[in-house]
Amino acid sequence: MQLVGGEFDMELNFVIQDAQNIQHMLELLDHCPPSLQAEIWSVFIAILRKSVRNLQACTDVGLIHHVLQRLPRAETVVAELDSELLCKWLFRIIFKD
């Protein structure tokens, strides 16, 4: 799975190429320990900040719904990042559009 198509680089290659790979990332997270989930979510939140196209890709796969479903069973550190993701996303939708 390649979320951004090629080697990820926070400055040069951060645009999600295939929205369905977000779904694959979520499936992968189910098999990761909380510390790795937190690391993945932190990087994912950072790439969402960099591109409106990334936010659109998340909308296309219904990421808000998936994140809300995960919150009740998430470890605290992961739940906090999931909440941050939702807040930043909603803020951007409300105040940038």
Coordinates of N, CA and C in Angstrom, one line a residue:
M1 N 0.8 -1.2 0.0 CA 0.0 0.0 0.0 C 0.9 1.2 0.0
Q2 N 0.6 2.2 -0.9 CA 1.3 3.4 -0.9 C 0.2 4.5 -0.8
L3 N 0.2 5.2 0.3 CA -0.8 6.2 0.6 C -0.6 7.4 -0.4
V4 N 0.6 7.8 -0.6 CA 0.9 9.0 -1.4 C 1.4 8.7 -2.8
G5 N 1.6 7.4 -3.1 CA 2.1 7.1 -4.4 C 3.6 7.3 -4.5
G6 N 4.4 6.4 -4.2 CA 5.9 6.6 -4.2 C 6.4 6.8 -2.7
E7 N 7.6 7.2 -2.6 CA 8.2 7.4 -1.3 C 7.6 8.7 -0.7
F8 N 7.1 8.5 0.5 CA 6.6 9.7 1.3 C 7.6 10.7 1.6
D9 N 7.3 11.9 1.5 CA 8.2 13.0 1.9 C 7.3 14.2 2.3
M10 N 7.4 14.6 3.6 CA 6.5 15.6 4.1 C 6.5 16.9 3.3
E11 N 7.6 17.2 2.6 CA 7.7 18.5 1.8 C 7.4 18.3 0.3
L12 N 7.8 17.1 -0.2 CA 7.7 16.9 -1.7 C 6.6 16.0 -2.1
N13 N 6.3 15.0 -1.3 CA 5.4 13.9 -1.8 C 4.4 13.6 -0.6
F14 N 3.4 14.4 -0.5 CA 2.5 14.2 0.7 C 1.0 14.1 0.3
V15 N 0.7 14.2 -1.0 CA -0.7 14.2 -1.5 C -1.2 12.7 -1.7
I16 N -2.3 12.4 -1.0 CA -2.9 11.1 -1.1 C -3.3 10.9 -2.6
Q17 N -2.8 9.8 -3.2 CA -3.1 9.5 -4.6 C -4.4 8.7 -4.8
D18 N -4.6 7.8 -3.8 CA -5.8 6.9 -3.9 C -6.5 6.8 -2.6
A19 N -7.7 7.4 -2.6 CA -8.5 7.5 -1.3 C -8.7 6.2 -0.7
Q20 N -8.8 5.1 -1.5 CA -9.1 3.8 -0.9 C -7.9 3.3 0.0
N21 N -6.8 3.9 -0.3 CA -5.6 3.5 0.6 C -5.8 4.0 2.0
I22 N -6.6 5.0 2.2 CA -6.9 5.4 3.6 C -7.7 4.3 4.3
Q23 N -8.6 3.7 3.6 CA -9.3 2.5 4.2 C -8.3 1.4 4.5
H24 N -7.4 1.1 3.7 CA -6.4 0.1 4.0 C -5.5 0.5 5.2
M25 N -5.2 1.8 5.3 CA -4.5 2.3 6.5 C -5.3 2.0 7.8
L26 N -6.6 2.3 7.7 CA -7.4 2.0 8.9 C -7.4 0.5 9.3
E27 N -7.5 -0.3 8.3 CA -7.4 -1.8 8.5 C -6.1 -2.2 9.1
L28 N -5.0 -1.6 8.7 CA -3.7 -1.8 9.2 C -3.6 -1.4 10.6
L29 N -4.2 -0.2 11.0 CA -4.1 0.3 12.3 C -4.7 -0.7 13.3
D30 N -5.7 -1.4 12.9 CA -6.3 -2.4 13.8 C -5.4 -3.5 14.3
H31 N -4.3 -3.6 13.6 CA -3.3 -4.7 14.0 C -2.0 -4.1 14.6
C32 N -2.0 -2.8 14.9 CA -0.8 -2.1 15.4 C -1.0 -1.8 16.9
P33 N 0.1 -1.8 17.6 CA 0.0 -1.4 19.0 C -0.3 0.1 19.1
P34 N -0.9 0.5 20.2 CA -1.3 1.9 20.4 C -0.2 2.9 20.1
S35 N 1.1 2.6 20.5 CA 2.1 3.6 20.2 C 2.4 3.8 18.7
L36 N 2.3 2.7 18.0 CA 2.5 2.8 16.5 C 1.3 3.5 15.9
Q37 N 0.1 3.2 16.4 CA -1.1 3.9 15.9 C -1.0 5.4 16.1
A38 N -0.5 5.8 17.3 CA -0.4 7.2 17.6 C 0.6 7.8 16.6
E39 N 1.7 7.1 16.3 CA 2.7 7.7 15.4 C 2.1 7.8 14.0
I40 N 1.4 6.8 13.5 CA 0.8 6.9 12.2 C -0.3 8.0 12.2
W41 N -1.1 8.1 13.2 CA -2.1 9.2 13.2 C -1.4 10.6 13.2
S42 N -0.3 10.7 13.9 CA 0.4 12.0 14.0 C 0.9 12.5 12.6
V43 N 1.4 11.5 11.9 CA 1.9 11.8 10.5 C 0.7 12.1 9.6
F44 N -0.3 11.3 9.7 CA -1.5 11.5 8.9 C -2.1 12.8 9.1
I45 N -2.3 13.3 10.4 CA -2.8 14.6 10.6 C -1.9 15.7 10.0
A46 N -0.6 15.5 10.1 CA 0.3 16.5 9.5 C 0.1 16.6 7.9
I47 N -0.1 15.4 7.3 CA -0.3 15.5 5.8 C -1.7 16.0 5.5
L48 N -2.7 15.9 6.3 CA -4.0 16.5 6.1 C -3.9 18.0 6.1
R49 N -3.1 18.5 7.0 CA -2.9 20.0 7.1 C -2.3 20.6 5.8
K50 N -1.6 19.8 5.1 CA -0.8 20.3 4.0 C -1.6 20.4 2.7
S51 N -2.8 19.7 2.6 CA -3.4 19.6 1.3 C -5.0 19.5 1.4
V52 N -5.7 20.4 0.7 CA -7.1 20.3 0.6 C -7.5 19.0 -0.1
R53 N -6.7 18.5 -1.1 CA -6.9 17.3 -1.8 C -6.9 16.1 -0.8
N54 N -6.1 16.1 0.2 CA -6.0 15.1 1.2 C -7.3 15.1 2.0
L55 N -7.8 16.2 2.4 CA -9.1 16.3 3.1 C -10.2 15.8 2.2
Q56 N -10.2 16.1 0.9 CA -11.2 15.6 0.0 C -11.1 14.0 -0.1
A57 N -9.9 13.5 -0.1 CA -9.8 12.0 -0.1 C -10.4 11.4 1.1
C58 N -10.2 12.1 2.3 CA -10.8 11.6 3.5 C -12.3 11.6 3.5
T59 N -12.8 12.7 2.9 CA -14.3 12.8 2.7 C -14.8 11.7 1.8
D60 N -14.1 11.4 0.8 CA -14.5 10.4 -0.2 C -14.6 9.0 0.4
V61 N -13.8 8.7 1.4 CA -13.9 7.4 2.1 C -14.7 7.4 3.4
G62 N -15.3 8.6 3.7 CA -16.0 8.7 5.0 C -15.2 8.5 6.2
L63 N -14.1 9.2 6.2 CA -13.1 9.0 7.4 C -13.8 9.5 8.7
I64 N -14.5 10.5 8.7 CA -15.2 11.0 10.0 C -15.9 9.8 10.6
H65 N -16.7 9.2 9.8 CA -17.5 8.0 10.3 C -16.6 7.0 10.9
H66 N -15.6 6.6 10.2 CA -14.6 5.6 10.7 C -14.0 6.0 12.0
V67 N -13.5 7.2 12.1 CA -12.9 7.7 13.3 C -13.8 7.7 14.4
L68 N -15.1 8.2 14.2 CA -16.0 8.2 15.3 C -16.3 6.8 15.8
Q69 N -16.3 5.8 14.9 CA -16.5 4.4 15.3 C -15.4 3.9 16.2
R70 N -14.2 4.4 15.9 CA -13.0 3.9 16.6 C -12.8 4.5 18.0
L71 N -13.4 5.7 18.2 CA -13.1 6.4 19.5 C -13.5 5.6 20.7
P72 N -14.6 4.9 20.8 CA -15.0 4.3 22.1 C -14.0 3.2 22.5
R73 N -13.3 2.6 21.5 CA -12.4 1.5 21.9 C -10.9 1.8 21.8
A74 N -10.7 3.1 21.5 CA -9.3 3.5 21.3 C -8.6 3.8 22.6
E75 N -7.3 3.5 22.7 CA -6.5 3.9 23.8 C -6.4 5.4 23.9
T76 N -6.2 5.9 25.1 CA -6.2 7.3 25.3 C -5.4 8.1 24.4
V77 N -4.1 7.8 24.2 CA -3.3 8.5 23.3 C -3.8 8.5 21.8
V78 N -4.4 7.4 21.4 CA -4.9 7.4 20.0 C -6.3 8.1 20.0
A79 N -7.1 8.0 21.0 CA -8.3 8.8 21.0 C -8.1 10.3 21.0
E80 N -7.1 10.7 21.7 CA -6.7 12.2 21.7 C -6.3 12.6 20.3
L81 N -5.6 11.8 19.6 CA -5.2 12.2 18.2 C -6.4 12.1 17.3
D82 N -7.3 11.1 17.4 CA -8.5 11.0 16.6 C -9.3 12.3 16.9
S83 N -9.4 12.7 18.1 CA -10.2 13.9 18.4 C -9.6 15.1 17.8
E84 N -8.2 15.2 17.8 CA -7.5 16.3 17.2 C -7.8 16.3 15.7
L85 N -7.8 15.2 15.1 CA -8.1 15.0 13.6 C -9.5 15.6 13.3
L86 N -10.5 15.2 14.1 CA -11.8 15.6 13.9 C -11.9 17.1 14.1
C87 N -11.4 17.7 15.1 CA -11.4 19.1 15.4 C -10.8 19.9 14.3
K88 N -9.6 19.5 13.9 CA -8.9 20.3 12.9 C -9.6 20.2 11.5
W89 N -10.2 19.1 11.2 CA -10.9 18.9 10.0 C -12.2 19.7 10.0
L90 N -12.9 19.7 11.1 CA -14.2 20.5 11.2 C -13.9 22.0 11.2
F91 N -12.8 22.4 11.9 CA -12.4 23.8 11.9 C -12.1 24.2 10.4
R92 N -11.4 23.4 9.7 CA -11.0 23.8 8.3 C -12.2 23.9 7.5
I93 N -13.2 23.0 7.6 CA -14.4 23.0 6.8 C -15.2 24.2 7.1
I94 N -15.4 24.5 8.4 CA -16.2 25.6 8.8 C -15.6 27.0 8.5
F95 N -14.3 27.2 8.8 CA -13.7 28.5 8.7 C -12.9 28.7 7.4
K96 N -12.6 27.7 6.7 CA -11.8 27.9 5.4 C -12.7 27.9 4.2
D97 N -13.9 27.3 4.3 CA -14.8 27.2 3.1 C -15.8 28.3 3.0

